[in-house]
PDB file of N, CA and C in Angstrom:
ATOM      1  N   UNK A 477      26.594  22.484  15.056  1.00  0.00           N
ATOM      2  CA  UNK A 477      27.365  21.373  15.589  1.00  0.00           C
ATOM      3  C   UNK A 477      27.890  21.722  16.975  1.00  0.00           C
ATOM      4  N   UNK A 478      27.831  20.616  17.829  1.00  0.00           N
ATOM      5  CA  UNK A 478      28.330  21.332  19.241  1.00  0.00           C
ATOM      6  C   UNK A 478      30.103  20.868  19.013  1.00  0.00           C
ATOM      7  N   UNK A 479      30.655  21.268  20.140  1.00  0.00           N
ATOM      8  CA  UNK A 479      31.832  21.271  20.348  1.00  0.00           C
ATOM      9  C   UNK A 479      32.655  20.045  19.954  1.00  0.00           C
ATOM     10  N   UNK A 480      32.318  19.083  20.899  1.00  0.00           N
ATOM     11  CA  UNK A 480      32.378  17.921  21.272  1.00  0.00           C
ATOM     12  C   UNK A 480      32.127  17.188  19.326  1.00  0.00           C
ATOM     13  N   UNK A 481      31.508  17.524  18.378  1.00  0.00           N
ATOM     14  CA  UNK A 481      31.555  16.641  17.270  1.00  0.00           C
ATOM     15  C   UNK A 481      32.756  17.383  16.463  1.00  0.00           C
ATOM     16  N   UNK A 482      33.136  18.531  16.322  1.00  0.00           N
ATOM     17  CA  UNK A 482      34.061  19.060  15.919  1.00  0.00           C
ATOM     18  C   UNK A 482      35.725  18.672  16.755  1.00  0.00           C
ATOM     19  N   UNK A 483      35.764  18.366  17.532  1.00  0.00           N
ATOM     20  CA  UNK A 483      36.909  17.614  18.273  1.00  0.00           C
ATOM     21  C   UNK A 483      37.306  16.329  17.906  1.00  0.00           C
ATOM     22  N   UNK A 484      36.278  15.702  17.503  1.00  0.00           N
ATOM     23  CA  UNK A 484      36.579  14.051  17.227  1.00  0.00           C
ATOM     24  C   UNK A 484      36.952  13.827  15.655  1.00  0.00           C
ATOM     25  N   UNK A 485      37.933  13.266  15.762  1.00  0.00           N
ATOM     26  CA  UNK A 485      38.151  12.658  14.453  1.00  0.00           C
ATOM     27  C   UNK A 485      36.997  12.054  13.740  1.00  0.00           C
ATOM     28  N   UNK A 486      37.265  11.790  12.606  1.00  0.00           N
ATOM     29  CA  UNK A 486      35.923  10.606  12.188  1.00  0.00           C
ATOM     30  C   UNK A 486      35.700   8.955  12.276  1.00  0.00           C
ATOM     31  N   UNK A 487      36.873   8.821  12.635  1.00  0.00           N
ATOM     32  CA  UNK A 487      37.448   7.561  12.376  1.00  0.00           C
ATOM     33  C   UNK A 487      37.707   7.072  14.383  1.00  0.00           C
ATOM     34  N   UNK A 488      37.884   7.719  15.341  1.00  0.00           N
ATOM     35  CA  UNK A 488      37.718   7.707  16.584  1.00  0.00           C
ATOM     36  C   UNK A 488      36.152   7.518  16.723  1.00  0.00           C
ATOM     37  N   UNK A 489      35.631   9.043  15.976  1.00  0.00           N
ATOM     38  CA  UNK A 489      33.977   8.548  16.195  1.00  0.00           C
ATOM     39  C   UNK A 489      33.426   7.749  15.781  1.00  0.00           C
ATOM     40  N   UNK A 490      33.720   6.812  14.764  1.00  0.00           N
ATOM     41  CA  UNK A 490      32.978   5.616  14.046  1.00  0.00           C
ATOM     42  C   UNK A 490      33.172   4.174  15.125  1.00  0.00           C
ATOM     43  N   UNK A 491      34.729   4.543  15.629  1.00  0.00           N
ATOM     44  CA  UNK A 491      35.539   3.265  15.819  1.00  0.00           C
ATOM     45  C   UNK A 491      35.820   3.323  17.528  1.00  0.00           C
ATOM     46  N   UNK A 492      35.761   4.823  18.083  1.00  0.00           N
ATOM     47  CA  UNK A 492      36.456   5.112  19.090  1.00  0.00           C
ATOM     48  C   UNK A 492      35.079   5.025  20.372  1.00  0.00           C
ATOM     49  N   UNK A 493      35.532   4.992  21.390  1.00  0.00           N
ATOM     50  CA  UNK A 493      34.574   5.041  22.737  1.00  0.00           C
ATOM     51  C   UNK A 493      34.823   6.971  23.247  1.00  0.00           C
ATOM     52  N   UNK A 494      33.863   7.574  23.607  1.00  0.00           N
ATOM     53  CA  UNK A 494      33.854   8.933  24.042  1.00  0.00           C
ATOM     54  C   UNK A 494      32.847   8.835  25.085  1.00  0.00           C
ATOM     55  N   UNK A 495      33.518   9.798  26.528  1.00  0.00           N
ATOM     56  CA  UNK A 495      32.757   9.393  27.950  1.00  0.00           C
ATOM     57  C   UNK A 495      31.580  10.083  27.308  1.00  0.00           C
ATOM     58  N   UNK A 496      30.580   9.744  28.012  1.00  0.00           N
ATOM     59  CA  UNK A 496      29.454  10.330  27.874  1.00  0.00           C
ATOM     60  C   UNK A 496      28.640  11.125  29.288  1.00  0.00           C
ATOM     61  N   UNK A 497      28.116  12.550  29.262  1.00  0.00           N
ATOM     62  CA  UNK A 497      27.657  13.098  29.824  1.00  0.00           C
ATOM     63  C   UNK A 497      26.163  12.713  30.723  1.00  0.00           C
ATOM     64  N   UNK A 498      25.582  12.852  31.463  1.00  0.00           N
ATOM     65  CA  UNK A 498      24.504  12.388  31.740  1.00  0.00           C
ATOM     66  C   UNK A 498      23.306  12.380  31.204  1.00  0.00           C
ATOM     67  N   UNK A 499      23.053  14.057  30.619  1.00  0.00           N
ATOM     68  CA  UNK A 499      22.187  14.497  29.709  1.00  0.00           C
ATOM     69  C   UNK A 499      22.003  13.918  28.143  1.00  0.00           C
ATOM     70  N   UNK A 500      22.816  13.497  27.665  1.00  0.00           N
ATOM     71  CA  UNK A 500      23.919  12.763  26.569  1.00  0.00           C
ATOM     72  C   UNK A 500      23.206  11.328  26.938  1.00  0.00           C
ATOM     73  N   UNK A 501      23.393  10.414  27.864  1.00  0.00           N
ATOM     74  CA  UNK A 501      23.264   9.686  27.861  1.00  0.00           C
ATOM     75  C   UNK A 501      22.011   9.282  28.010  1.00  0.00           C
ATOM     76  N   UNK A 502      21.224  10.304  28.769  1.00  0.00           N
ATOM     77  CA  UNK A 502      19.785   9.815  28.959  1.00  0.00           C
ATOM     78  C   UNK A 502      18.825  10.172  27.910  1.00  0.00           C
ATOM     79  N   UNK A 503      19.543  11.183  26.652  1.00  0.00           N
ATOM     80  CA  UNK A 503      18.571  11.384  25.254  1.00  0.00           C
ATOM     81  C   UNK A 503      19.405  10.003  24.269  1.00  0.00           C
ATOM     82  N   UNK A 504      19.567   9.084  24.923  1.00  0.00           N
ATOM     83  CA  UNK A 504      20.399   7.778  23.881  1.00  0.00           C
ATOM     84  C   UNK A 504      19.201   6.981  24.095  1.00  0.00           C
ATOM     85  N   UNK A 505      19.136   7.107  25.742  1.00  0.00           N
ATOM     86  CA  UNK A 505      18.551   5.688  26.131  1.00  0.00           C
ATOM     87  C   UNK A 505      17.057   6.332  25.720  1.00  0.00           C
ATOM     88  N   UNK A 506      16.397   8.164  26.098  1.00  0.00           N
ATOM     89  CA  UNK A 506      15.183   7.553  25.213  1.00  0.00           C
ATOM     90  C   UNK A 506      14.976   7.521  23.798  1.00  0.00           C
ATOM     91  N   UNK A 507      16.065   7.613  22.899  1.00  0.00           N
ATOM     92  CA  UNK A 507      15.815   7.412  21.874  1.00  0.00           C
ATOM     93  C   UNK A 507      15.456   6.077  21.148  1.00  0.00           C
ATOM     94  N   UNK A 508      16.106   4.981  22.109  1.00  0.00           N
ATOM     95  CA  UNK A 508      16.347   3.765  21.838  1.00  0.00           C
ATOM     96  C   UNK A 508      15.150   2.863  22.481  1.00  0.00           C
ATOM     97  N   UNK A 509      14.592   3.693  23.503  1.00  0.00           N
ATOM     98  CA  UNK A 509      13.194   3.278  24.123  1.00  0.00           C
ATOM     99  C   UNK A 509      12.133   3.833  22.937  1.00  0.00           C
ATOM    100  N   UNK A 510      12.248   4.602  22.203  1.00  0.00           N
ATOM    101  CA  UNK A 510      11.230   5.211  21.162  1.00  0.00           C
ATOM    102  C   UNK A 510      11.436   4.552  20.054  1.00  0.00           C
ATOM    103  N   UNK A 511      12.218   4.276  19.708  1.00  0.00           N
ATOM    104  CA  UNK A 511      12.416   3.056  18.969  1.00  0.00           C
ATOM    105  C   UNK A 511      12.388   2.061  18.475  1.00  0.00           C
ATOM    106  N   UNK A 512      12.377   1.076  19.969  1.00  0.00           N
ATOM    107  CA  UNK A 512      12.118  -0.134  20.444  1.00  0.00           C
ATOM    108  C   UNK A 512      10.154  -0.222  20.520  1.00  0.00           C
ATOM    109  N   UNK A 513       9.928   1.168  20.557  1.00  0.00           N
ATOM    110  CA  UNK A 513       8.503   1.188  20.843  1.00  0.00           C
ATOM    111  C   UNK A 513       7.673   1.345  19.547  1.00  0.00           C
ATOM    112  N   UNK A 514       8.205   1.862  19.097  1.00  0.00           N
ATOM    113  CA  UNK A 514       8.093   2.025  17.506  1.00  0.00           C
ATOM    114  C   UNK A 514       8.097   0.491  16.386  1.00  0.00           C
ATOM    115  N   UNK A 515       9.403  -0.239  16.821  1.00  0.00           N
ATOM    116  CA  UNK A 515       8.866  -1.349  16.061  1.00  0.00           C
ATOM    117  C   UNK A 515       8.182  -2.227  16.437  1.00  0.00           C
ATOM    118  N   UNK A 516       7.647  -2.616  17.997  1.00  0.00           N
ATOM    119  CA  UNK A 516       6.857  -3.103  18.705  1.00  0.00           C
ATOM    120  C   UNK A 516       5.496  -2.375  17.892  1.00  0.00           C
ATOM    121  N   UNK A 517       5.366  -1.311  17.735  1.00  0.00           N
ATOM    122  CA  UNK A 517       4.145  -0.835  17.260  1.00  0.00           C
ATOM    123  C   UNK A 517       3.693  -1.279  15.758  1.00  0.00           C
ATOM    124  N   UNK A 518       4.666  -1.289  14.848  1.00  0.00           N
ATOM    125  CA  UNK A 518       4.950  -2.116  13.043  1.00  0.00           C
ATOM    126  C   UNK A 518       5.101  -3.208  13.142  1.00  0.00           C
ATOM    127  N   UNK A 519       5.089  -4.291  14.428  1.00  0.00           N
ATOM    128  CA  UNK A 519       5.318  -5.632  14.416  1.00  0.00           C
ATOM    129  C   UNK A 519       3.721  -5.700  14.210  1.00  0.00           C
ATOM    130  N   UNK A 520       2.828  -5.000  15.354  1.00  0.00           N
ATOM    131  CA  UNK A 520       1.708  -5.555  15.412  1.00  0.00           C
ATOM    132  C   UNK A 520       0.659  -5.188  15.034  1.00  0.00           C
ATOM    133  N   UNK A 521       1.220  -3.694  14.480  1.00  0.00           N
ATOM    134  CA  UNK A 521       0.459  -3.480  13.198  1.00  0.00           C
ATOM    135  C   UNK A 521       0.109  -4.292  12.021  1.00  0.00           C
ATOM    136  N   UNK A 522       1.436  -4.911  12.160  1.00  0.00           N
ATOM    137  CA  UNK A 522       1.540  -5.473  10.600  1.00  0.00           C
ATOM    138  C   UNK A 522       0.945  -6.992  10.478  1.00  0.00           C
ATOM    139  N   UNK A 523       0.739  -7.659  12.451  1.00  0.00           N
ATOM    140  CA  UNK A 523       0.003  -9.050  12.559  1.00  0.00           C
ATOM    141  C   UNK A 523      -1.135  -8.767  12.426  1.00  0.00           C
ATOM    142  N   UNK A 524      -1.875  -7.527  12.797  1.00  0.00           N
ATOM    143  CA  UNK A 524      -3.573  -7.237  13.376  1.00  0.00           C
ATOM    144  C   UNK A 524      -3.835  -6.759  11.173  1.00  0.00           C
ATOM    145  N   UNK A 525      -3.074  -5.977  10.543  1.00  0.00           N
ATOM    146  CA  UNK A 525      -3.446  -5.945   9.170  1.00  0.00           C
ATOM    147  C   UNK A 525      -3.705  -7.306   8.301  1.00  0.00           C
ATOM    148  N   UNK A 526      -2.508  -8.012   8.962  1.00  0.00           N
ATOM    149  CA  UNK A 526      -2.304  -9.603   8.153  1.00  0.00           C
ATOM    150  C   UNK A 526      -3.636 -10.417   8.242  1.00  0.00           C
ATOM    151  N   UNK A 527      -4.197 -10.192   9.683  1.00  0.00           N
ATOM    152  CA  UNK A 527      -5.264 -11.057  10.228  1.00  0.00           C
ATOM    153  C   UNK A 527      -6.643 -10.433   9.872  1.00  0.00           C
ATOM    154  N   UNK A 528      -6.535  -9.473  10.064  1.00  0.00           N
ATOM    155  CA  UNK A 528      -8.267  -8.323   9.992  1.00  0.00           C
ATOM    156  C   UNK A 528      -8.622  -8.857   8.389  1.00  0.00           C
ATOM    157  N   UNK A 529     -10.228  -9.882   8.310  1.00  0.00           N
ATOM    158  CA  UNK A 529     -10.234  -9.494   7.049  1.00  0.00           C
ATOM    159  C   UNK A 529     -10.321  -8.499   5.894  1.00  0.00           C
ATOM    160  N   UNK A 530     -11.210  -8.020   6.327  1.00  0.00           N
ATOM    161  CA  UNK A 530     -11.481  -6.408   5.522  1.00  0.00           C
ATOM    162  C   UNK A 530     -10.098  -5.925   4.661  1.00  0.00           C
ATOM    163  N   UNK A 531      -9.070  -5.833   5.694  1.00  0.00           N
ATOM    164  CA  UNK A 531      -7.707  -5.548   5.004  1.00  0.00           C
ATOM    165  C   UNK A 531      -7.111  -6.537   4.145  1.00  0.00           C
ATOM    166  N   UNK A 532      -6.677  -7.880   4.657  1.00  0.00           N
ATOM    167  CA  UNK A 532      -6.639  -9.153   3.611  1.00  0.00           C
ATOM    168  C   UNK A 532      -7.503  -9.400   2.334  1.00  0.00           C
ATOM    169  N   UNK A 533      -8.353  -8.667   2.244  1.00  0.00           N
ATOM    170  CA  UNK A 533      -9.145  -8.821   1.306  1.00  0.00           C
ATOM    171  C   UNK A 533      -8.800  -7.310   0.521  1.00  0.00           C
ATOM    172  N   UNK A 534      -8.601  -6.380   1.260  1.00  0.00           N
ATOM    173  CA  UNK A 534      -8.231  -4.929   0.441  1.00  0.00           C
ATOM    174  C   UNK A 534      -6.892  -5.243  -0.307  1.00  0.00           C
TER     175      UNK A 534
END
């Protein structure tokens, strides 16, 4: 655990705002880009399975 999660209450961290670092902030945003890319990828997976017969029929 780093520092910074041992400092915070639980109830600040659920509820509370904490500044955020740069490094910190830029493994948020690509997590949330991997993410976003990820269900973009199960959306159209799941239209191209729906549609392909071979699979509709499996």
């Amino acid at each position: 655990m780093s520092t910074l999660q041992n400092n915070i209450p639980i109830t600040q961290g659920l509820f509370g705002t904490t500044e955020l670092d740069e490094t910190r902030s830029a493994a948020i945003k690509k997590t949330y880009a991997l993410l976003s890319l990820s269900v973009v990828a199960a959306i159209a997976g799941g239209f191209i399975g729906a549609k392909t017969p071979a699979l509709v029929q499996f």
